[in-house]
Amino acid sequence: MNRYERMKMQRRMQRRIRLVVEERRMALALPPPAVEAALDPEATVEIPRPVADPV
């Protein structure tokens, strides 16, 4: 097998792999839940402090 045939075979394999990966990605793609879409990952979150018991 010469160099040209090897390159051609590699390209064909890469194309098939890309198609399979894309098919799987589309099959597993789920729409994001509405709750998570509303959350801003950059937003600051206030952490409540525990109230100390007076002794």
Coordinates of N, CA, C and O in Angstrom, one line a residue:
M1 N 0.9 -1.2 0.0 CA 0.0 0.0 0.0 C 0.9 1.2 0.0 O 1.8 1.4 0.8
N2 N 0.7 2.1 -0.9 CA 1.5 3.3 -1.0 C 1.0 4.4 -0.1 O 0.0 4.3 0.5
R3 N 1.8 5.5 -0.1 CA 1.5 6.6 0.8 C 0.1 7.2 0.5 O -0.6 7.5 1.4
Y4 N -0.2 7.4 -0.7 CA -1.4 8.0 -1.1 C -2.6 7.2 -0.6 O -3.6 7.7 -0.1
E5 N -2.6 5.9 -0.8 CA -3.6 5.0 -0.4 C -3.8 5.0 1.1 O -4.9 5.0 1.7
R6 N -2.7 5.1 1.9 CA -2.7 5.1 3.3 C -3.4 6.4 3.8 O -4.3 6.4 4.7
M7 N -3.0 7.5 3.2 CA -3.6 8.8 3.5 C -5.1 8.8 3.2 O -6.0 9.3 4.0
K8 N -5.5 8.3 2.1 CA -6.9 8.2 1.7 C -7.7 7.4 2.7 O -8.8 7.7 3.1
M9 N -7.1 6.2 3.1 CA -7.8 5.4 4.1 C -7.9 6.1 5.4 O -9.0 6.0 6.1
Q10 N -6.9 6.8 5.8 CA -7.0 7.6 7.1 C -8.1 8.6 7.0 O -8.8 8.8 8.0
R11 N -8.1 9.3 5.9 CA -9.2 10.4 5.8 C -10.5 9.8 5.8 O -11.4 10.3 6.5
R12 N -10.7 8.6 5.2 CA -12.0 7.9 5.2 C -12.4 7.5 6.6 O -13.5 7.7 7.1
M13 N -11.4 7.0 7.4 CA -11.7 6.6 8.8 C -12.0 7.8 9.6 O -12.9 7.7 10.4
Q14 N -11.3 8.9 9.4 CA -11.5 10.1 10.2 C -13.0 10.6 9.9 O -13.7 11.0 10.9
R15 N -13.4 10.6 8.7 CA -14.7 11.0 8.3 C -15.8 10.2 9.0 O -16.8 10.7 9.5
R16 N -15.6 8.8 9.0 CA -16.5 7.9 9.6 C -16.6 8.2 11.1 O -17.7 8.2 11.7
I17 N -15.4 8.4 11.7 CA -15.4 8.6 13.2 C -16.1 9.9 13.5 O -16.9 10.0 14.4
R18 N -15.9 10.9 12.7 CA -16.5 12.2 12.9 C -18.0 12.1 12.8 O -18.8 12.7 13.6
L19 N -18.5 11.3 11.8 CA -19.9 11.1 11.6 C -20.6 10.4 12.8 O -21.6 10.8 13.3
V20 N -19.9 9.4 13.3 CA -20.4 8.6 14.5 C -20.4 9.5 15.7 O -21.4 9.5 16.4
V21 N -19.4 10.3 15.9 CA -19.3 11.2 17.1 C -20.5 12.2 17.0 O -21.1 12.4 18.0
E22 N -20.7 12.7 15.8 CA -21.7 13.7 15.7 C -23.1 13.1 15.9 O -24.0 13.7 16.6
E23 N -23.3 11.9 15.4 CA -24.6 11.2 15.6 C -24.8 10.9 17.1 O -25.9 11.2 17.6
R24 N -23.8 10.5 17.8 CA -24.0 10.2 19.2 C -24.2 11.5 20.0 O -25.0 11.6 20.9
R25 N -23.5 12.6 19.6 CA -23.7 13.9 20.3 C -25.2 14.3 20.1 O -25.8 14.8 21.0
M26 N -25.7 14.2 18.9 CA -27.1 14.6 18.6 C -28.1 13.7 19.4 O -29.1 14.1 19.9
A27 N -27.8 12.4 19.4 CA -28.7 11.4 20.1 C -28.7 11.7 21.6 O -29.8 11.5 22.2
L28 N -27.6 12.1 22.2 CA -27.6 12.3 23.6 C -27.9 13.8 24.1 O -28.0 14.0 25.2
A29 N -28.0 14.6 23.1 CA -28.3 16.1 23.4 C -29.7 16.2 24.0 O -30.7 15.8 23.4
L30 N -29.7 16.8 25.2 CA -31.0 17.0 25.9 C -31.1 18.5 26.0 O -30.1 19.2 26.3
P31 N -32.3 19.1 25.9 CA -32.5 20.5 26.2 C -32.2 20.8 27.6 O -32.6 20.0 28.5
P32 N -31.5 21.9 27.9 CA -31.2 22.2 29.3 C -32.5 22.5 30.1 O -33.4 23.1 29.6
P33 N -32.5 22.1 31.4 CA -33.7 22.4 32.2 C -33.8 23.9 32.4 O -32.8 24.6 32.4
A34 N -35.1 24.4 32.5 CA -35.3 25.8 32.6 C -34.7 26.4 33.8 O -34.3 27.6 33.8
V35 N -34.6 25.7 34.9 CA -34.1 26.2 36.2 C -32.6 26.5 36.0 O -32.2 27.6 36.4
E36 N -31.9 25.6 35.5 CA -30.5 25.8 35.4 C -30.1 26.9 34.4 O -29.1 27.6 34.5
A37 N -31.0 27.0 33.4 CA -30.7 28.1 32.4 C -30.9 29.5 33.0 O -30.2 30.4 32.5
A38 N -31.7 29.6 34.0 CA -31.9 30.9 34.6 C -30.8 31.3 35.6 O -30.6 32.5 35.9
L39 N -30.0 30.3 36.1 CA -28.9 30.6 37.0 C -27.8 31.3 36.3 O -27.4 30.8 35.2
D40 N -27.2 32.3 36.9 CA -26.0 33.0 36.4 C -24.8 32.5 37.1 O -24.7 32.7 38.3
P41 N -23.9 31.8 36.4 CA -22.7 31.2 37.1 C -21.8 32.3 37.6 O -21.0 32.0 38.5
E42 N -21.9 33.5 37.1 CA -21.1 34.6 37.6 C -21.7 35.4 38.8 O -21.0 36.3 39.3
A43 N -22.9 35.1 39.1 CA -23.6 35.8 40.2 C -23.0 35.5 41.5 O -22.6 34.4 41.8
T44 N -23.0 36.6 42.4 CA -22.5 36.4 43.8 C -23.6 35.8 44.6 O -24.8 36.2 44.5
V45 N -23.3 34.8 45.4 CA -24.3 34.2 46.3 C -24.0 34.5 47.7 O -22.9 34.4 48.2
E46 N -25.0 34.9 48.4 CA -24.9 35.3 49.8 C -25.0 34.0 50.7 O -25.9 33.2 50.5
I47 N -24.0 33.8 51.5 CA -24.0 32.6 52.4 C -24.5 33.0 53.8 O -23.8 33.8 54.4
P48 N -25.6 32.5 54.2 CA -26.1 32.9 55.6 C -25.2 32.4 56.7 O -24.7 31.3 56.6
R49 N -25.0 33.3 57.6 CA -24.1 33.0 58.8 C -25.0 32.3 59.8 O -26.1 32.7 60.1
P50 N -24.4 31.3 60.5 CA -25.2 30.6 61.6 C -25.3 31.6 62.8 O -24.4 32.3 63.1
V51 N -26.5 31.6 63.4 CA -26.7 32.5 64.5 C -26.1 31.9 65.8 O -26.5 30.7 66.1
A52 N -25.3 32.6 66.5 CA -24.7 32.1 67.7 C -25.7 32.1 68.8 O -26.4 33.1 69.0
D53 N -25.7 31.1 69.6 CA -26.6 31.0 70.7 C -26.1 31.8 71.9 O -24.9 31.7 72.3
P54 N -26.9 32.8 72.4 CA -26.4 33.5 73.6 C -26.3 32.6 74.8 O -27.2 31.9 75.1
V55 N -25.1 32.7 75.5 CA -24.9 31.8 76.7 C -25.1 32.6 77.9 O -24.9 33.7 78.1

